[in-house]
Amino acid sequence: LWIVITRLAPDDPEFASPLQAELERVRTQRIQAEQRRQAESVGNMDALLEAEEDQFALARELHETRLELAEAFALMEAIRRTKFHRVTTKLRSLYFRRSADKGGELLPGSS
Amino acid sequence: VINPQSAPEDPLSEMVTKEEELLASVEQQRQRQGTAAARDLCAYEERMVLLSDRLELARVELAEATERINSIYRTRLYRYSRHLRAFYFRNRTAKLEVEAEKTDEEVWSREPELPYALWVETYDTLTDADRSNLAHRVAQLSEPPLISVLLPVFNTPEPYLTAAIESVRGQIYPHWELCIADDCSSDPALAQRLEALAREEPRIKFTRRETNGHISAASNSALALASGSWIACLDHDDVLAETALAHFALEIARTPGLGALYSDEDKISETGERSDPFFKPDFDPLLLLGQNYLCHLTVLRRDLVLEVGGYREGYEGSQDWDLALRVTEKLAANQVSHIARVLYHWRIHSGSTASALTAKSYAAGAGTRAVADHLARCGAVAEVVPLEAWGWNRVKWSVPDPAPLVSIVIPTRDGKYLTSCIESIRRHTTYPNYEIVVVDNGSTGREVLEFLRLNESTINVVRDEGPFNFSAINNNAVALSGGDVICLLNDDTEIISPDWLEEMVGQLSRTSVGAVGAKLYYDSGLVQHAGAVLGIQGVAGHALRLSERQSVAYQGRTQLPRQFGAVTGACMVIRREAWDEAGGLDSVNLPVAFNDIDLCMKLRAAGWQVVWTPFAELTHHESVSRGPDTEGERALRFGREILYMKQRWGVALRSDSTYNPNLTLTHEDLSLAWPPRNLVIE
């Protein structure tokens, strides 16, 4: 096809030139668009991958925070179950009634 | 008649028109990919906000709990009593620790904070808005398909049966019917309950068998009640996700010509906790020979099921596998659709196959027979060997007779392991027809040169003095070799399985297969390559790298042959026809890295399958010969190759159909994706 074009074009330069110019223009546009598409494709992929990494990090942080929270509750529960805590329940309730120090009341089920 | 005036115009105009069309197509593609990425990022952002809110809440709660604990420590009583406590409770610390441990367990069993639970909470928990959106989409279907859910029951514990039935009644999709067949349960109250249920809800049909016929007969009884164009089989103790039938109906409407569909699944405990998700690949007939990975939930066109005669008696325990094989062999691969969402929860209890295969030991034997029958019906020359430990199968494909010549192409430059590589081939390989082609890319070491000189009568040595370009070296060697089958092999590998070539060429004997990869181990014995997943860390990564040799991680992903997005060129067997069609390795853009991935992607784009098998085993002393690509010029070159792959393949790298959008692209361990890449419902 290209051979036909190049052979025919010189026969009618006035007609062929504008078309050839048009062809070149569209082709250049197409190549540029393809380059743009490729660049954007890479950009999109990188953005998505980065967002996934960020979200994974956030999820992990949430998971770890909840683990810490569970540990904290476990510790409170363990303190509540100690013999010391149990045998001093009465003592503490008497003490706290007279004191502004409310720390002991913060334990669930301590009263 | 050609008009001379218009003659010059036509070809040029045509070209201009063609270019304009191409331009429009590129612009459309660009807009589409931009829109898709923006949509995904928006969905990601929503979940980021959700996670951030929950994190904030957790932090506040943690701060409060910490403050409570500190306030206990700060109390005067606590401080003053320190010595008293130390005196009376000398072993207080030990006691505290023991009690804390106990409490810890209790806390965990009450509120499991396992990652899958968090994943479900974040990505698989419906809001009212989600429900109404899905219901709205379903309502817009012009011809919503009627889906008949088959429910064979037999002595089902009441709570499980109720949960199963309620999961159907609670579907967002309204066009279903539930076909229950009681297989003559010993408790008559069960049948009475079900009869009452059928009277109350017109979409429930019920029959009671006069005799106990086991699962196939009972399923057929349920099938006989069905009038829907599609059937789905629900086990009597399992549960459907609320959205299950809606997703299936939408997919059926979106993709005309489908014959079968299946979804992902997970397990559900007796107390309703979800675990152990199984995120599956898109339809892979090869994997289906090894295990019934479709299993739950499978939706089949009813006319096809009736055409093949329904469930077969004698295959109990694997009757669903047998039916899936008989239906899918009548379909093209693109007529089987995979919905990558957990739409089925498989109950774990003492009598279910979800808890252990031994619970239904008859299932495995039936599965092997079902696969053997399938191969016989398809005229395949292959032998089925049960992998009894797991209830799966190995299919040994026969090598064509006569065995095709395999050209084993080994590029080297002073390869430290070249001698042991070639000796291991000679010592172990039982395949009868192969040639070894060593491409010497400028070796200078006396040992290697001497070895090649001494073995020149049995090894074809090709000298290639050009700069190191793995692609070009292989391309040149393949061009000089004579085999109908090519085996690319790194010089730092050693054969383990004697029948490695039989296995790989056997896999290649199926005409749809273009290339086959092997299972490679590090020196430590851990897995180096068990198939490559596209998109991991941007381009591709090795699935389950560093797993144990016998690991059955991820439903035996490293133990069964299956299709992959790509396999490593460190040991790849490829048919010459496919090699030629793909144009070999890309020596211009990918001289060193990713040329094998690119080749596999070209093969798949041309319609060839890329298969990986665990039954061809080799040791791979990876990158010993060249070293890593992390510094200097090598790092630059590596960066260029990554960029090229991204530019060339774009989103194809993020949508490997042999993987799953719910699995990560940031690690090689097949862990969960945070977030999954299918948040947006198509």
PDB file of N, CA and C in Angstrom, chain B residues 546-600:
ATOM      1  N   LEU B 546       9.466 -19.809  49.112  1.00  0.00           N
ATOM      2  CA  LEU B 546       9.951 -20.122  50.457  1.00  0.00           C
ATOM      3  C   LEU B 546       8.994 -21.009  51.262  1.00  0.00           C
ATOM      4  N   SER B 547       8.011 -21.599  50.575  1.00  0.00           N
ATOM      5  CA  SER B 547       7.172 -22.557  51.309  1.00  0.00           C
ATOM      6  C   SER B 547       7.897 -23.899  51.363  1.00  0.00           C
ATOM      7  N   GLU B 548       7.418 -24.776  52.232  1.00  0.00           N
ATOM      8  CA  GLU B 548       8.038 -26.090  52.383  1.00  0.00           C
ATOM      9  C   GLU B 548       7.724 -26.950  51.168  1.00  0.00           C
ATOM     10  N   ARG B 549       8.592 -27.899  50.916  1.00  0.00           N
ATOM     11  CA  ARG B 549       8.441 -28.759  49.741  1.00  0.00           C
ATOM     12  C   ARG B 549       7.081 -29.465  49.711  1.00  0.00           C
ATOM     13  N   GLN B 550       6.649 -30.012  50.846  1.00  0.00           N
ATOM     14  CA  GLN B 550       5.397 -30.763  50.894  1.00  0.00           C
ATOM     15  C   GLN B 550       4.232 -29.907  51.387  1.00  0.00           C
ATOM     16  N   SER B 551       4.435 -28.621  51.421  1.00  0.00           N
ATOM     17  CA  SER B 551       3.382 -27.748  51.934  1.00  0.00           C
ATOM     18  C   SER B 551       2.114 -27.880  51.089  1.00  0.00           C
ATOM     19  N   VAL B 552       0.975 -27.922  51.788  1.00  0.00           N
ATOM     20  CA  VAL B 552      -0.288 -27.927  51.056  1.00  0.00           C
ATOM     21  C   VAL B 552      -0.955 -26.558  51.210  1.00  0.00           C
ATOM     22  N   ALA B 553      -0.099 -25.565  51.414  1.00  0.00           N
ATOM     23  CA  ALA B 553      -0.612 -24.216  51.603  1.00  0.00           C
ATOM     24  C   ALA B 553      -1.522 -23.850  50.444  1.00  0.00           C
ATOM     25  N   TYR B 554      -2.476 -23.089  50.799  1.00  0.00           N
ATOM     26  CA  TYR B 554      -3.457 -22.596  49.842  1.00  0.00           C
ATOM     27  C   TYR B 554      -4.049 -23.691  48.966  1.00  0.00           C
ATOM     28  N   GLN B 555      -4.681 -24.630  49.624  1.00  0.00           N
ATOM     29  CA  GLN B 555      -5.391 -25.726  48.962  1.00  0.00           C
ATOM     30  C   GLN B 555      -4.477 -26.485  48.006  1.00  0.00           C
ATOM     31  N   GLY B 556      -3.254 -26.674  48.431  1.00  0.00           N
ATOM     32  CA  GLY B 556      -2.323 -27.489  47.651  1.00  0.00           C
ATOM     33  C   GLY B 556      -1.829 -26.800  46.405  1.00  0.00           C
ATOM     34  N   ARG B 557      -1.684 -25.492  46.496  1.00  0.00           N
ATOM     35  CA  ARG B 557      -1.294 -24.740  45.311  1.00  0.00           C
ATOM     36  C   ARG B 557       0.069 -25.182  44.765  1.00  0.00           C
ATOM     37  N   THR B 558       0.951 -25.645  45.635  1.00  0.00           N
ATOM     38  CA  THR B 558       2.268 -26.057  45.140  1.00  0.00           C
ATOM     39  C   THR B 558       2.356 -27.568  44.935  1.00  0.00           C
ATOM     40  N   GLN B 559       1.219 -28.240  44.971  1.00  0.00           N
ATOM     41  CA  GLN B 559       1.247 -29.709  44.829  1.00  0.00           C
ATOM     42  C   GLN B 559       0.498 -30.210  43.606  1.00  0.00           C
ATOM     43  N   LEU B 560      -0.179 -29.330  42.888  1.00  0.00           N
ATOM     44  CA  LEU B 560      -0.985 -29.789  41.750  1.00  0.00           C
ATOM     45  C   LEU B 560      -0.680 -28.987  40.493  1.00  0.00           C
ATOM     46  N   PRO B 561      -0.638 -29.682  39.337  1.00  0.00           N
ATOM     47  CA  PRO B 561      -0.438 -28.953  38.082  1.00  0.00           C
ATOM     48  C   PRO B 561      -1.614 -28.015  37.814  1.00  0.00           C
ATOM     49  N   ARG B 562      -1.315 -26.888  37.226  1.00  0.00           N
ATOM     50  CA  ARG B 562      -2.351 -25.888  36.992  1.00  0.00           C
ATOM     51  C   ARG B 562      -1.833 -24.838  36.031  1.00  0.00           C
ATOM     52  N   GLN B 563      -2.724 -24.015  35.575  1.00  0.00           N
ATOM     53  CA  GLN B 563      -2.293 -22.917  34.702  1.00  0.00           C
ATOM     54  C   GLN B 563      -1.775 -21.766  35.558  1.00  0.00           C
ATOM     55  N   PHE B 564      -0.835 -21.040  34.971  1.00  0.00           N
ATOM     56  CA  PHE B 564      -0.303 -19.850  35.629  1.00  0.00           C
ATOM     57  C   PHE B 564      -0.202 -18.713  34.622  1.00  0.00           C
ATOM     58  N   GLY B 565      -0.134 -17.513  35.148  1.00  0.00           N
ATOM     59  CA  GLY B 565       0.071 -16.366  34.275  1.00  0.00           C
ATOM     60  C   GLY B 565       1.427 -16.451  33.591  1.00  0.00           C
ATOM     61  N   ALA B 566       2.389 -17.046  34.285  1.00  0.00           N
ATOM     62  CA  ALA B 566       3.732 -17.189  33.728  1.00  0.00           C
ATOM     63  C   ALA B 566       4.497 -18.238  34.523  1.00  0.00           C
ATOM     64  N   VAL B 567       5.529 -18.748  33.906  1.00  0.00           N
ATOM     65  CA  VAL B 567       6.451 -19.646  34.617  1.00  0.00           C
ATOM     66  C   VAL B 567       7.866 -19.157  34.338  1.00  0.00           C
ATOM     67  N   THR B 568       8.783 -19.550  35.190  1.00  0.00           N
ATOM     68  CA  THR B 568      10.144 -19.033  35.045  1.00  0.00           C
ATOM     69  C   THR B 568      10.875 -19.698  33.872  1.00  0.00           C
ATOM     70  N   GLY B 569      11.709 -18.902  33.250  1.00  0.00           N
ATOM     71  CA  GLY B 569      12.543 -19.417  32.169  1.00  0.00           C
ATOM     72  C   GLY B 569      13.754 -20.191  32.673  1.00  0.00           C
ATOM     73  N   ALA B 570      13.892 -20.277  33.986  1.00  0.00           N
ATOM     74  CA  ALA B 570      15.008 -21.061  34.533  1.00  0.00           C
ATOM     75  C   ALA B 570      14.855 -22.524  34.144  1.00  0.00           C
ATOM     76  N   CYS B 571      13.635 -22.972  34.012  1.00  0.00           N
ATOM     77  CA  CYS B 571      13.354 -24.290  33.447  1.00  0.00           C
ATOM     78  C   CYS B 571      11.965 -24.229  32.827  1.00  0.00           C
ATOM     79  N   MET B 572      11.950 -24.042  31.524  1.00  0.00           N
ATOM     80  CA  MET B 572      10.679 -23.925  30.815  1.00  0.00           C
ATOM     81  C   MET B 572      10.727 -24.787  29.564  1.00  0.00           C
ATOM     82  N   VAL B 573       9.728 -25.645  29.432  1.00  0.00           N
ATOM     83  CA  VAL B 573       9.622 -26.445  28.207  1.00  0.00           C
ATOM     84  C   VAL B 573       8.542 -25.800  27.343  1.00  0.00           C
ATOM     85  N   ILE B 574       8.863 -25.603  26.090  1.00  0.00           N
ATOM     86  CA  ILE B 574       7.948 -24.860  25.224  1.00  0.00           C
ATOM     87  C   ILE B 574       7.929 -25.504  23.843  1.00  0.00           C
ATOM     88  N   ARG B 575       6.756 -25.563  23.267  1.00  0.00           N
ATOM     89  CA  ARG B 575       6.714 -26.160  21.917  1.00  0.00           C
ATOM     90  C   ARG B 575       7.224 -25.135  20.906  1.00  0.00           C
ATOM     91  N   ARG B 576       7.976 -25.609  19.921  1.00  0.00           N
ATOM     92  CA  ARG B 576       8.627 -24.697  18.988  1.00  0.00           C
ATOM     93  C   ARG B 576       7.617 -23.834  18.240  1.00  0.00           C
ATOM     94  N   GLU B 577       6.498 -24.445  17.903  1.00  0.00           N
ATOM     95  CA  GLU B 577       5.452 -23.714  17.184  1.00  0.00           C
ATOM     96  C   GLU B 577       5.022 -22.479  17.985  1.00  0.00           C
ATOM     97  N   ALA B 578       4.856 -22.674  19.269  1.00  0.00           N
ATOM     98  CA  ALA B 578       4.437 -21.564  20.133  1.00  0.00           C
ATOM     99  C   ALA B 578       5.564 -20.541  20.271  1.00  0.00           C
ATOM    100  N   TRP B 579       6.784 -21.045  20.403  1.00  0.00           N
ATOM    101  CA  TRP B 579       7.962 -20.165  20.497  1.00  0.00           C
ATOM    102  C   TRP B 579       8.041 -19.261  19.269  1.00  0.00           C
ATOM    103  N   ASP B 580       7.888 -19.887  18.099  1.00  0.00           N
ATOM    104  CA  ASP B 580       7.970 -19.124  16.847  1.00  0.00           C
ATOM    105  C   ASP B 580       6.843 -18.100  16.771  1.00  0.00           C
ATOM    106  N   GLU B 581       5.660 -18.525  17.169  1.00  0.00           N
ATOM    107  CA  GLU B 581       4.514 -17.617  17.092  1.00  0.00           C
ATOM    108  C   GLU B 581       4.712 -16.405  17.992  1.00  0.00           C
ATOM    109  N   ALA B 582       5.313 -16.637  19.143  1.00  0.00           N
ATOM    110  CA  ALA B 582       5.537 -15.520  20.078  1.00  0.00           C
ATOM    111  C   ALA B 582       6.787 -14.721  19.717  1.00  0.00           C
ATOM    112  N   GLY B 583       7.587 -15.238  18.819  1.00  0.00           N
ATOM    113  CA  GLY B 583       8.805 -14.529  18.419  1.00  0.00           C
ATOM    114  C   GLY B 583       9.931 -14.679  19.430  1.00  0.00           C
ATOM    115  N   GLY B 584       9.891 -15.723  20.235  1.00  0.00           N
ATOM    116  CA  GLY B 584      10.965 -15.963  21.207  1.00  0.00           C
ATOM    117  C   GLY B 584      11.004 -14.898  22.286  1.00  0.00           C
ATOM    118  N   LEU B 585      12.177 -14.775  22.892  1.00  0.00           N
ATOM    119  CA  LEU B 585      12.344 -13.798  23.976  1.00  0.00           C
ATOM    120  C   LEU B 585      12.643 -12.416  23.384  1.00  0.00           C
ATOM    121  N   ASP B 586      12.251 -11.377  24.100  1.00  0.00           N
ATOM    122  CA  ASP B 586      12.437 -10.007  23.622  1.00  0.00           C
ATOM    123  C   ASP B 586      13.855  -9.545  23.979  1.00  0.00           C
ATOM    124  N   SER B 587      14.741  -9.611  22.975  1.00  0.00           N
ATOM    125  CA  SER B 587      16.147  -9.283  23.251  1.00  0.00           C
ATOM    126  C   SER B 587      16.398  -7.778  23.211  1.00  0.00           C
ATOM    127  N   VAL B 588      15.441  -7.006  22.697  1.00  0.00           N
ATOM    128  CA  VAL B 588      15.649  -5.563  22.584  1.00  0.00           C
ATOM    129  C   VAL B 588      15.280  -4.856  23.898  1.00  0.00           C
ATOM    130  N   ASN B 589      14.099  -5.154  24.392  1.00  0.00           N
ATOM    131  CA  ASN B 589      13.611  -4.439  25.578  1.00  0.00           C
ATOM    132  C   ASN B 589      13.869  -5.173  26.888  1.00  0.00           C
ATOM    133  N   LEU B 590      14.024  -6.500  26.779  1.00  0.00           N
ATOM    134  CA  LEU B 590      14.168  -7.297  28.004  1.00  0.00           C
ATOM    135  C   LEU B 590      15.376  -8.224  27.889  1.00  0.00           C
ATOM    136  N   PRO B 591      16.557  -7.645  27.886  1.00  0.00           N
ATOM    137  CA  PRO B 591      17.735  -8.474  27.691  1.00  0.00           C
ATOM    138  C   PRO B 591      18.016  -9.443  28.838  1.00  0.00           C
ATOM    139  N   VAL B 592      17.605  -9.098  30.040  1.00  0.00           N
ATOM    140  CA  VAL B 592      17.965  -9.951  31.182  1.00  0.00           C
ATOM    141  C   VAL B 592      16.747 -10.396  32.006  1.00  0.00           C
ATOM    142  N   ALA B 593      15.960  -9.438  32.473  1.00  0.00           N
ATOM    143  CA  ALA B 593      14.866  -9.790  33.399  1.00  0.00           C
ATOM    144  C   ALA B 593      13.515  -9.778  32.689  1.00  0.00           C
ATOM    145  N   PHE B 594      12.594 -10.530  33.219  1.00  0.00           N
ATOM    146  CA  PHE B 594      11.192 -10.551  32.798  1.00  0.00           C
ATOM    147  C   PHE B 594      10.951 -11.024  31.365  1.00  0.00           C
ATOM    148  N   ASN B 595      12.010 -11.452  30.664  1.00  0.00           N
ATOM    149  CA  ASN B 595      11.776 -11.930  29.291  1.00  0.00           C
ATOM    150  C   ASN B 595      10.923 -13.194  29.297  1.00  0.00           C
ATOM    151  N   ASP B 596      11.067 -14.016  30.349  1.00  0.00           N
ATOM    152  CA  ASP B 596      10.241 -15.226  30.437  1.00  0.00           C
ATOM    153  C   ASP B 596       8.784 -14.886  30.737  1.00  0.00           C
ATOM    154  N   ILE B 597       8.598 -13.883  31.600  1.00  0.00           N
ATOM    155  CA  ILE B 597       7.228 -13.447  31.920  1.00  0.00           C
ATOM    156  C   ILE B 597       6.572 -12.893  30.663  1.00  0.00           C
ATOM    157  N   ASP B 598       7.324 -12.066  29.959  1.00  0.00           N
ATOM    158  CA  ASP B 598       6.825 -11.455  28.727  1.00  0.00           C
ATOM    159  C   ASP B 598       6.478 -12.542  27.706  1.00  0.00           C
ATOM    160  N   LEU B 599       7.344 -13.536  27.599  1.00  0.00           N
ATOM    161  CA  LEU B 599       7.097 -14.634  26.643  1.00  0.00           C
ATOM    162  C   LEU B 599       5.797 -15.358  27.003  1.00  0.00           C
ATOM    163  N   CYS B 600       5.635 -15.656  28.274  1.00  0.00           N
ATOM    164  CA  CYS B 600       4.412 -16.358  28.692  1.00  0.00           C
ATOM    165  C   CYS B 600       3.176 -15.510  28.428  1.00  0.00           C
TER     166      CYS B 600
END
